[in-house]
Short mmCIF file of the C-alpha atoms (twelve columns), coordinates in Angstrom:
data_MODEL
# 
_entry.id   MODEL 
# 
loop_
_atom_site.group_PDB 
_atom_site.id 
_atom_site.type_symbol 
_atom_site.label_atom_id 
_atom_site.label_alt_id 
_atom_site.label_comp_id 
_atom_site.label_asym_id 
_atom_site.label_seq_id 
_atom_site.Cartn_x 
_atom_site.Cartn_y 
_atom_site.Cartn_z 
_atom_site.pdbx_PDB_model_num 
ATOM 1   C CA . MET A 1   -13.959 15.877  -63.704 1 
ATOM 2   C CA . SER A 2   -14.417 14.687  -60.116 1 
ATOM 3   C CA . GLU A 3   -16.307 11.551  -59.177 1 
ATOM 4   C CA . ALA A 4   -19.611 11.504  -56.913 1 
ATOM 5   C CA . PRO A 5   -18.984 9.474   -53.686 1 
ATOM 6   C CA . SER A 6   -20.433 6.025   -54.005 1 
ATOM 7   C CA . PRO A 7   -23.597 5.383   -51.737 1 
ATOM 8   C CA . LYS A 8   -21.312 2.582   -50.120 1 
ATOM 9   C CA . ALA A 9   -18.607 5.283   -49.088 1 
ATOM 10  C CA . SER A 10  -21.135 7.455   -48.126 1 
ATOM 11  C CA . ALA A 11  -22.431 5.056   -45.432 1 
ATOM 12  C CA . HIS A 12  -18.823 4.264   -44.331 1 
ATOM 13  C CA . SER A 13  -18.075 7.484   -43.506 1 
ATOM 14  C CA . ARG A 14  -21.274 8.056   -41.764 1 
ATOM 15  C CA . LEU A 15  -20.645 5.074   -39.547 1 
ATOM 16  C CA . LEU A 16  -17.001 6.562   -39.059 1 
ATOM 17  C CA . VAL A 17  -18.696 9.505   -37.240 1 
ATOM 18  C CA . PHE A 18  -20.147 7.579   -34.517 1 
ATOM 19  C CA . LEU A 19  -17.435 5.284   -33.706 1 
ATOM 20  C CA . PRO A 20  -16.057 7.987   -31.117 1 
ATOM 21  C CA . ALA A 21  -19.312 8.084   -29.435 1 
ATOM 22  C CA . LEU A 22  -19.642 4.166   -29.733 1 
ATOM 23  C CA . ALA A 23  -16.371 3.610   -28.214 1 
ATOM 24  C CA . PHE A 24  -16.766 6.418   -25.300 1 
ATOM 25  C CA . VAL A 25  -20.001 4.446   -24.454 1 
ATOM 26  C CA . ALA A 26  -18.361 0.986   -24.320 1 
ATOM 27  C CA . ILE A 27  -15.707 2.395   -21.964 1 
ATOM 28  C CA . ALA A 28  -18.370 3.989   -19.820 1 
ATOM 29  C CA . LEU A 29  -20.388 0.848   -19.305 1 
ATOM 30  C CA . VAL A 30  -16.997 -0.997  -18.435 1 
ATOM 31  C CA . ALA A 31  -16.294 1.538   -15.746 1 
ATOM 32  C CA . LEU A 32  -19.914 1.487   -14.526 1 
ATOM 33  C CA . MET A 33  -19.852 -2.287  -14.039 1 
ATOM 34  C CA . GLN A 34  -16.651 -2.113  -12.145 1 
ATOM 35  C CA . LEU A 35  -18.355 0.676   -9.814  1 
ATOM 36  C CA . LEU A 36  -21.154 -1.627  -9.040  1 
ATOM 37  C CA . SER A 37  -19.198 -4.684  -8.878  1 
ATOM 38  C CA . GLY A 38  -19.316 -4.492  -5.257  1 
ATOM 39  C CA . ARG A 39  -15.312 -5.036  -5.201  1 
ATOM 40  C CA . ASP A 40  -12.726 -2.822  -3.061  1 
ATOM 41  C CA . LEU A 41  -11.762 -0.416  -5.731  1 
ATOM 42  C CA . ALA A 42  -8.940  0.770   -3.348  1 
ATOM 43  C CA . ALA A 43  -7.481  -2.793  -2.919  1 
ATOM 44  C CA . VAL A 44  -4.249  -3.305  -4.710  1 
ATOM 45  C CA . PRO A 45  -3.725  -7.014  -5.505  1 
ATOM 46  C CA . SER A 46  -0.185  -8.294  -4.156  1 
ATOM 47  C CA . ALA A 47  1.727   -11.232 -5.663  1 
ATOM 48  C CA . LEU A 48  3.252   -11.212 -2.238  1 
ATOM 49  C CA . LEU A 49  0.250   -12.469 -0.097  1 
ATOM 50  C CA . GLY A 50  0.641   -16.134 1.267   1 
ATOM 51  C CA . LYS A 51  4.070   -15.973 0.352   1 
ATOM 52  C CA . PRO A 52  7.133   -15.383 2.689   1 
ATOM 53  C CA . ALA A 53  8.059   -11.826 3.343   1 
ATOM 54  C CA . PRO A 54  11.059  -10.719 1.812   1 
ATOM 55  C CA . VAL A 55  14.329  -11.135 3.676   1 
ATOM 56  C CA . MET A 56  17.438  -8.353  2.987   1 
ATOM 57  C CA . ALA A 57  19.696  -6.207  4.972   1 
ATOM 58  C CA . LEU A 58  18.547  -3.008  5.573   1 
ATOM 59  C CA . GLY A 59  20.094  -0.146  6.893   1 
ATOM 60  C CA . THR A 60  19.857  1.080   10.656  1 
ATOM 61  C CA . LEU A 61  19.220  4.568   12.294  1 
ATOM 62  C CA . GLN A 62  21.780  4.758   15.225  1 
ATOM 63  C CA . GLU A 63  20.286  3.757   18.665  1 
ATOM 64  C CA . LEU A 64  17.086  2.182   17.306  1 
ATOM 65  C CA . PRO A 65  16.536  -1.508  16.824  1 
ATOM 66  C CA . PRO A 66  17.512  -2.819  13.481  1 
ATOM 67  C CA . PHE A 67  14.400  -4.038  11.433  1 
ATOM 68  C CA . LEU A 68  13.253  -7.687  12.333  1 
ATOM 69  C CA . LEU A 69  10.015  -9.443  12.039  1 
ATOM 70  C CA . SER A 70  8.794   -10.965 15.263  1 
ATOM 71  C CA . LYS A 71  9.322   -14.791 15.902  1 
ATOM 72  C CA . ASP A 72  6.918   -14.510 18.908  1 
ATOM 73  C CA . LYS A 73  3.629   -12.527 17.401  1 
ATOM 74  C CA . PRO A 74  2.459   -11.247 14.104  1 
ATOM 75  C CA . THR A 75  4.261   -8.083  12.686  1 
ATOM 76  C CA . ILE A 76  3.052   -5.119  11.461  1 
ATOM 77  C CA . VAL A 77  5.171   -3.894  8.504   1 
ATOM 78  C CA . ASN A 78  4.938   -0.072  7.790   1 
ATOM 79  C CA . VAL A 79  6.826   1.534   5.143   1 
ATOM 80  C CA . TRP A 80  6.889   5.405   5.840   1 
ATOM 81  C CA . ALA A 81  8.990   8.483   5.271   1 
ATOM 82  C CA . SER A 82  9.183   11.584  7.135   1 
ATOM 83  C CA . TRP A 83  8.389   13.427  3.747   1 
ATOM 84  C CA . CYS A 84  5.181   11.640  3.318   1 
ATOM 85  C CA . ALA A 85  2.426   14.010  4.888   1 
ATOM 86  C CA . PRO A 86  -0.095  10.926  5.246   1 
ATOM 87  C CA . CYS A 87  2.663   9.090   7.063   1 
ATOM 88  C CA . ARG A 88  2.262   11.781  9.849   1 
ATOM 89  C CA . GLU A 89  -1.180  11.460  10.181  1 
ATOM 90  C CA . GLU A 90  -0.985  7.579   10.284  1 
ATOM 91  C CA . ASN A 91  1.759   7.707   13.011  1 
ATOM 92  C CA . VAL A 92  -1.012  8.519   15.540  1 
ATOM 93  C CA . LEU A 93  -2.721  5.398   14.739  1 
ATOM 94  C CA . LEU A 94  0.275   3.215   14.851  1 
ATOM 95  C CA . MET A 95  1.246   4.893   18.275  1 
ATOM 96  C CA . GLU A 96  -2.116  3.389   19.367  1 
ATOM 97  C CA . ILE A 97  -1.582  -0.011  17.814  1 
ATOM 98  C CA . THR A 98  1.649   -0.128  19.734  1 
ATOM 99  C CA . LYS A 99  -0.587  -0.511  22.985  1 
ATOM 100 C CA . ASP A 100 -1.726  -4.205  21.891  1 
ATOM 101 C CA . GLU A 101 0.994   -6.220  22.903  1 
ATOM 102 C CA . ARG A 102 -0.215  -9.053  20.764  1 
ATOM 103 C CA . VAL A 103 1.441   -7.598  17.750  1 
ATOM 104 C CA . ALA A 104 4.869   -6.323  17.073  1 
ATOM 105 C CA . ILE A 105 5.572   -3.292  14.806  1 
ATOM 106 C CA . ALA A 106 8.570   -2.812  12.146  1 
ATOM 107 C CA . GLY A 107 9.224   0.195   10.104  1 
ATOM 108 C CA . ILE A 108 10.785  0.578   6.539   1 
ATOM 109 C CA . ASN A 109 11.939  4.064   6.491   1 
ATOM 110 C CA . TYR A 110 11.887  4.851   2.644   1 
ATOM 111 C CA . LYS A 111 14.144  7.340   0.757   1 
ATOM 112 C CA . ASP A 112 14.841  9.579   3.670   1 
ATOM 113 C CA . THR A 113 17.812  10.606  5.328   1 
ATOM 114 C CA . ALA A 114 18.698  9.662   8.902   1 
ATOM 115 C CA . GLU A 115 18.262  13.165  10.361  1 
ATOM 116 C CA . ASN A 116 14.816  13.575  9.077   1 
ATOM 117 C CA . ALA A 117 13.751  10.251  10.087  1 
ATOM 118 C CA . LYS A 118 14.690  10.310  13.665  1 
ATOM 119 C CA . SER A 119 13.314  14.150  13.772  1 
ATOM 120 C CA . PHE A 120 10.268  12.574  12.805  1 
ATOM 121 C CA . LEU A 121 10.135  9.947   15.372  1 
ATOM 122 C CA . ALA A 122 11.273  12.459  18.062  1 
ATOM 123 C CA . THR A 123 8.295   14.710  17.259  1 
ATOM 124 C CA . LEU A 124 5.511   12.321  16.545  1 
ATOM 125 C CA . GLY A 125 6.524   9.472   18.436  1 
ATOM 126 C CA . ASN A 126 8.092   5.838   17.634  1 
ATOM 127 C CA . PRO A 127 5.814   3.278   17.372  1 
ATOM 128 C CA . PHE A 128 8.161   0.684   15.942  1 
ATOM 129 C CA . ASP A 129 9.863   -2.050  18.110  1 
ATOM 130 C CA . SER A 130 12.670  -2.150  14.906  1 
ATOM 131 C CA . ILE A 131 13.251  0.331   11.988  1 
ATOM 132 C CA . GLY A 132 15.350  -0.468  8.643   1 
ATOM 133 C CA . THR A 133 16.243  2.060   6.178   1 
ATOM 134 C CA . ASP A 134 15.721  1.552   2.697   1 
ATOM 135 C CA . GLN A 135 17.322  4.763   1.005   1 
ATOM 136 C CA . ALA A 136 17.770  3.353   -2.398  1 
ATOM 137 C CA . GLY A 137 14.156  1.945   -2.828  1 
ATOM 138 C CA . ARG A 138 15.442  -1.612  -3.139  1 
ATOM 139 C CA . ALA A 139 13.356  -3.163  -0.438  1 
ATOM 140 C CA . ALA A 140 10.241  -1.107  -1.263  1 
ATOM 141 C CA . ILE A 141 10.463  -2.881  -4.818  1 
ATOM 142 C CA . GLU A 142 11.007  -6.269  -2.874  1 
ATOM 143 C CA . TRP A 143 7.772   -5.657  -0.824  1 
ATOM 144 C CA . GLY A 144 5.790   -4.683  -4.153  1 
ATOM 145 C CA . VAL A 145 5.326   -1.121  -2.476  1 
ATOM 146 C CA . TYR A 146 3.605   1.347   -4.740  1 
ATOM 147 C CA . GLY A 147 4.283   4.457   -2.431  1 
ATOM 148 C CA . VAL A 148 4.099   5.551   1.079   1 
ATOM 149 C CA . PRO A 149 2.691   4.740   3.537   1 
ATOM 150 C CA . GLU A 150 2.100   1.220   2.591   1 
ATOM 151 C CA . THR A 151 1.271   -1.650  5.721   1 
ATOM 152 C CA . PHE A 152 1.450   -4.957  5.887   1 
ATOM 153 C CA . ILE A 153 0.638   -7.984  8.282   1 
ATOM 154 C CA . VAL A 154 3.269   -10.662 8.430   1 
ATOM 155 C CA . ARG A 155 2.001   -13.801 10.315  1 
ATOM 156 C CA . LEU A 156 4.294   -15.878 12.759  1 
ATOM 157 C CA . ASP A 157 5.360   -17.954 10.204  1 
ATOM 158 C CA . GLY A 158 7.034   -15.219 7.955   1 
ATOM 159 C CA . THR A 159 4.111   -15.293 5.394   1 
ATOM 160 C CA . ILE A 160 2.433   -11.907 4.119   1 
ATOM 161 C CA . ALA A 161 -1.318  -11.888 5.487   1 
ATOM 162 C CA . TYR A 162 -2.452  -8.644  4.267   1 
ATOM 163 C CA . LYS A 163 -1.354  -5.497  2.284   1 
ATOM 164 C CA . HIS A 164 -3.034  -1.849  3.015   1 
ATOM 165 C CA . VAL A 165 -1.861  1.006   0.536   1 
ATOM 166 C CA . GLY A 166 -2.388  4.316   2.164   1 
ATOM 167 C CA . PRO A 167 -2.513  5.840   5.498   1 
ATOM 168 C CA . LEU A 168 -4.402  3.713   7.855   1 
ATOM 169 C CA . THR A 169 -7.497  5.113   9.596   1 
ATOM 170 C CA . PRO A 170 -9.738  3.968   12.546  1 
ATOM 171 C CA . GLU A 171 -12.197 2.617   9.620   1 
ATOM 172 C CA . HIS A 172 -9.654  0.412   8.413   1 
ATOM 173 C CA . LEU A 173 -8.518  -0.914  12.044  1 
ATOM 174 C CA . ASN A 174 -12.693 -1.705  12.195  1 
ATOM 175 C CA . GLY A 175 -12.701 -3.190  8.341   1 
ATOM 176 C CA . ALA A 176 -10.567 -5.607  6.549   1 
ATOM 177 C CA . PHE A 177 -7.043  -4.532  7.907   1 
ATOM 178 C CA . GLY A 178 -8.486  -5.028  11.431  1 
ATOM 179 C CA . LYS A 179 -10.089 -8.383  10.381  1 
ATOM 180 C CA . ALA A 180 -6.757  -9.702  8.764   1 
ATOM 181 C CA . LEU A 181 -4.859  -8.696  11.922  1 
ATOM 182 C CA . GLU A 182 -6.759  -10.388 14.303  1 
ATOM 183 C CA . ALA A 183 -6.493  -13.408 12.110  1 
ATOM 184 C CA . ALA A 184 -3.030  -13.261 12.034  1 
ATOM 185 C CA . ILE A 185 -3.082  -13.057 15.881  1 
ATOM 186 C CA . ALA A 186 -5.458  -16.214 15.985  1 
ATOM 187 C CA . GLN A 187 -3.186  -18.088 14.361  1 
# 
């Protein structure tokens, strides 16, 4: 003979039916609050901001100056690769930035072959004052890179002032990246 469910067990079962819906509503509210918070959702925090830029030995591309942070002006450090489609688009903007003699541009070629990197630069132009190669990806880890392209602004004192994830665009030069660059130049 089977027993009839108790009224208490029946109410508990009905509450369990609504639990997934309540969880969904709670998650949706948290997401909505984040969207409406006014924060830049594309900004990725970096533990290196305000700290010295990593110093390490990088490989070189023959006939090109080895990676070096400038001692005379702020340095834009760009992590790129020939196989990276957004890096190709970004290179046009980096070529424009080279016209500004107040900054140096250093490149870290990430997990690439020397032949492909040289071909990339020969085809699209070389915006870099110096270049290092990071075939194993160790330098990228030290810099806190999530993926390519990523760009850093390094002050004259060698500290990281800004980190940009993704390809630079003219909008970024007119926005937070540009403001951080101007602040680094003014120091």
